[in-house]
Amino acid sequence: MKYALFPGCVLEGAAAEAYTSLNKVCDKLGIEIEEIPNWTCCGASHAQGVNDFAALVINARNISIAENMGLDIMTVCNTCTLQLRTAKARLDKDAKLKEKVNKVLKESGHPYEYKGTSKVTHFLWILDEHPELLDGKVVNPLHGVKIAAYYGCHILRPQEIMNHGDGKHPEYMERLIRKLGAEPVWFDGSRKCCGFHAQLAAEHDVLTVTGQIVDSAGRAGAMAIATPCPLCQMQLDMYEPEGREAVHSQAEVPILHLQQLVGFALGMSKEDMGFDRHVSAQAKLKIG
Amino acid sequence: MDVKLRIHRFVEGRKWEQDYTVTLKTGMTVLEALIEIKEKQDPTLSFTCSCRSSICGACAVRVNGNAELACEMLVENLVKRYDTNELIIEPLGNFKVIRDLVVDWDPKYARIKKIKPVVQPKPEFSKETGCKQSPEDFNKYKKYAGCILCGSCVSECNKNSLNQSDFLDPFVFVKAEKLVADSRDKSPEEHLKAVVDAGLWRCFNCQECTAKCPKGLDPAGAIEKLKEATFAKKLDDNVGARHAKAIYDDISESGTLDESKLNIKSEGFLMAGLRAPMALRLMRVGKMNPLDKHKVNPEIETIRKIVKNAEAAAKEAE
């Protein structure tokens, strides 16, 4: 099983531990990954608000490089997934738009045209579609560990684009948590948006919702929150103290990248998973 | 099979949950279940409905936390989705409740007025010649003209749930985009300025509105189109717009985001300086290093050409 990896900017920046842990976990699971050479930012859910067509061509370029590698694309960021899948969905259903995009790529000297041959999927979806990858490899089943599954928005919505499981009532992350031996907990904030993309424009509201999510997971007895999105992880982890202040909460909950949680079940340590790079609740993590 | 509907009741200031049981019939909608309860079990239960054909939008309610049009949502599908024969029915979220499942639209209509919600015809139109446009021009906003004002898009809007005072309802943005894209309107800037003032850039981009729209109108997409129009009309002097532009420019400058400079570009040196405690927090755990040099994509010249040529092609298509 081999994928062209689209890591996204944050895995090469602030959430480098997400990249390190992904590499180690994929290696253990037998998922071969090769980074898409010279990929660019997907637009981070903002570029299309400046120039929609330019953002579309940029993502067509990213996908076309993976197509040339002959591989499907694996992402580890919800927003990258949404941006790439949106571009692909638009191009695959509109031949004229595809032609226009390919004309720009060619005129600009890009060597490949967008064809539509590579699928775009997410690390979490791969584990959901291939539960056998974990068979016999969970050497440290997380018995007695209560985990709050925090999906984040862009892996669920819109359903028409994302189309994995039921966007209104997802259950696949809980399924994975059970497969790792842990117990998923239901919490009020599970489907709320963390507000990452509006952190600067609506700061007070975003800190409030950050606090609400962590507080509700804490009240539900979660020993950690796990998320498949490094942007959600960053928001909840980096701003946990301000979030607590905003909602007058005492909750201190570690926020894990999904691959770190998987890594712990595969027998890896906190050091292996780069947990020392987390900002909040480091001492509270009782696994790994 | 019997299905239990736990309905949120609200009558004259008193709130409670009340359970009703209906026998599931093939093809039974949520609205049919509500009507059966009102006709056969409890005439005091209040809800609104009109066309029963997914056209008027009057019957939208929340089922197990998600807004649905009661007249088109089958009970059997919900039983399957939630794997239960107990469903929770509530009034739409982010609305003031009048009674039971009936919500108050008056404050929402007042909010629609903020965007100057009528076409202001160009001077070439008159009573005599009318206000015609080509099918091509109509198609530019046709999708957004399909809003039925059911309120589903705002029910789970994450921003609206936190604070409605500085952010409009998604259907208002849909209405605004319809007007901005309408070739008959003489001053799209006026609608645009109104939406910028009323929170355009405070959208969380969580896609809940698009996920909940029963007509597939993509309110989140309408918000993005409005944002794009504010750049074209130079109404982009705000932190949200500068942040989006900084991300867009980073693609041309290096290919990837330069996280260390995003805040400065978005908020300016002074505000970014006030975030020094956060920067220190990140530096402590190795998430930020001001001495790190941001990498430049080896194919940056091609990437710059792509952005430039795409911008030119987009302009040509206007």
Short mmCIF file of C-alpha atoms in Angstrom, two decimals, chain B residues 83-224:
data_model
loop_
_atom_site.label_atom_id
_atom_site.label_comp_id
_atom_site.label_asym_id
_atom_site.label_seq_id
_atom_site.Cartn_x
_atom_site.Cartn_y
_atom_site.Cartn_z
CA ASP B 83 -29.43 3.25 14.82
CA THR B 84 -32.21 3.85 17.33
CA ASN B 85 -35.97 4.07 17.51
CA GLU B 86 -35.82 7.17 19.70
CA LEU B 87 -35.44 10.56 18.04
CA ILE B 88 -35.09 13.97 19.66
CA ILE B 89 -37.02 16.75 17.93
CA GLU B 90 -36.17 20.36 18.79
CA PRO B 91 -36.86 23.77 17.27
CA LEU B 92 -34.12 25.13 14.98
CA GLY B 93 -31.00 26.31 16.79
CA ASN B 94 -29.93 29.96 16.87
CA PHE B 95 -33.54 31.18 16.70
CA LYS B 96 -35.74 32.60 19.43
CA VAL B 97 -38.44 30.04 20.21
CA ILE B 98 -42.05 31.22 20.32
CA ARG B 99 -43.74 27.96 21.28
CA ASP B 100 -42.70 24.29 21.02
CA LEU B 101 -41.14 23.91 17.55
CA VAL B 102 -42.24 27.34 16.31
CA VAL B 103 -39.46 29.92 15.97
CA ASP B 104 -39.54 33.69 15.61
CA TRP B 105 -38.52 34.94 12.16
CA ASP B 106 -39.06 38.65 12.88
CA PRO B 107 -35.53 39.28 14.24
CA LYS B 108 -34.11 37.42 11.22
CA TYR B 109 -36.05 39.60 8.77
CA ALA B 110 -34.67 42.62 10.59
CA ARG B 111 -31.15 41.24 10.03
CA ILE B 112 -31.78 40.69 6.32
CA LYS B 113 -32.46 44.43 6.02
CA LYS B 114 -28.83 45.12 6.97
CA ILE B 115 -27.60 44.09 3.52
CA LYS B 116 -29.95 46.43 1.60
CA PRO B 117 -31.81 43.39 0.30
CA VAL B 118 -33.33 44.64 -2.94
CA VAL B 119 -31.98 45.12 -6.43
CA GLN B 120 -31.13 48.75 -7.03
CA PRO B 121 -31.69 48.97 -10.80
CA LYS B 122 -29.10 50.50 -13.09
CA PRO B 123 -30.13 53.83 -14.68
CA GLU B 124 -30.73 52.25 -18.13
CA PHE B 125 -33.79 50.42 -16.79
CA SER B 126 -37.21 52.06 -16.68
CA LYS B 127 -40.84 51.26 -15.91
CA GLU B 128 -41.47 51.17 -19.63
CA THR B 129 -38.60 48.92 -20.76
CA GLY B 130 -38.36 46.80 -17.61
CA CYS B 131 -35.28 45.34 -15.96
CA LYS B 132 -34.19 42.54 -18.27
CA GLN B 133 -31.01 40.49 -18.25
CA SER B 134 -29.54 37.69 -20.36
CA PRO B 135 -29.90 34.03 -19.36
CA GLU B 136 -26.08 33.97 -18.91
CA ASP B 137 -26.26 36.82 -16.41
CA PHE B 138 -29.20 35.18 -14.62
CA ASN B 139 -27.24 31.95 -14.33
CA LYS B 140 -24.54 33.77 -12.36
CA TYR B 141 -26.84 34.01 -9.34
CA LYS B 142 -29.61 31.53 -10.20
CA LYS B 143 -28.43 29.01 -7.59
CA TYR B 144 -28.68 31.53 -4.76
CA ALA B 145 -32.15 32.63 -5.88
CA GLY B 146 -33.32 29.18 -4.78
CA CYS B 147 -33.14 29.95 -1.05
CA ILE B 148 -36.46 29.04 0.60
CA LEU B 149 -35.66 30.75 3.92
CA CYS B 150 -36.10 27.57 5.93
CA GLY B 151 -33.38 28.58 8.43
CA SER B 152 -31.62 25.18 8.38
CA CYS B 153 -28.28 26.80 7.50
CA VAL B 154 -28.17 28.89 10.67
CA SER B 155 -29.43 26.21 13.04
CA GLU B 156 -25.98 24.69 13.64
CA CYS B 157 -23.86 27.65 12.48
CA ASN B 158 -20.93 27.57 14.91
CA LYS B 159 -20.29 31.31 14.78
CA ASN B 160 -23.95 32.18 15.24
CA SER B 161 -24.16 29.93 18.29
CA LEU B 162 -21.41 31.93 19.98
CA ASN B 163 -22.45 35.44 19.09
CA GLN B 164 -25.09 36.71 16.68
CA SER B 165 -24.46 40.38 17.32
CA ASP B 166 -21.47 40.63 14.98
CA PHE B 167 -22.32 37.97 12.41
CA LEU B 168 -25.24 37.46 10.06
CA ASP B 169 -27.14 34.28 9.34
CA PRO B 170 -25.81 32.21 6.39
CA PHE B 171 -29.04 32.73 4.42
CA VAL B 172 -28.46 36.49 4.62
CA PHE B 173 -25.04 36.05 3.01
CA VAL B 174 -26.71 33.92 0.32
CA LYS B 175 -29.15 36.75 -0.33
CA ALA B 176 -26.30 39.26 -0.44
CA GLU B 177 -24.31 37.19 -2.95
CA LYS B 178 -27.43 36.91 -5.13
CA LEU B 179 -27.63 40.71 -5.22
CA VAL B 180 -23.90 41.29 -5.71
CA ALA B 181 -23.84 38.87 -8.66
CA ASP B 182 -27.01 40.33 -10.22
CA SER B 183 -26.04 42.27 -13.37
CA ARG B 184 -29.08 44.55 -12.96
CA ASP B 185 -27.86 46.02 -9.68
CA LYS B 186 -26.16 49.40 -9.96
CA SER B 187 -24.11 49.30 -6.78
CA PRO B 188 -22.92 45.89 -5.56
CA GLU B 189 -20.47 47.83 -3.35
CA GLU B 190 -23.33 48.87 -1.09
CA HIS B 191 -24.37 45.26 -0.41
CA LEU B 192 -20.72 44.30 -0.03
CA LYS B 193 -19.90 47.06 2.40
CA ALA B 194 -22.93 46.02 4.44
CA VAL B 195 -21.82 42.37 4.65
CA VAL B 196 -18.25 43.31 5.56
CA ASP B 197 -19.60 45.48 8.37
CA ALA B 198 -21.92 42.66 9.44
CA GLY B 199 -19.27 39.99 9.90
CA LEU B 200 -18.31 38.49 6.53
CA TRP B 201 -14.75 37.71 7.68
CA ARG B 202 -15.84 36.29 11.03
CA CYS B 203 -17.22 33.14 9.38
CA PHE B 204 -15.55 30.03 10.86
CA ASN B 205 -15.68 28.29 7.47
CA CYS B 206 -16.97 25.19 9.24
CA GLN B 207 -19.26 24.25 6.33
CA GLU B 208 -22.22 23.50 8.64
CA CYS B 209 -24.46 25.84 6.63
CA THR B 210 -23.63 24.08 3.37
CA ALA B 211 -24.04 20.67 5.00
CA LYS B 212 -27.50 21.57 6.30
CA CYS B 213 -28.97 23.43 3.30
CA PRO B 214 -31.76 21.16 1.99
CA LYS B 215 -31.64 22.87 -1.39
CA GLY B 216 -27.88 22.39 -1.92
CA LEU B 217 -27.20 26.12 -2.23
CA ASP B 218 -23.77 26.12 -0.55
CA PRO B 219 -24.03 29.18 1.72
CA ALA B 220 -20.36 28.73 2.67
CA GLY B 221 -19.53 29.07 -1.03
CA ALA B 222 -21.63 32.25 -1.20
CA ILE B 223 -19.56 33.67 1.66
CA GLU B 224 -16.35 32.88 -0.26
#
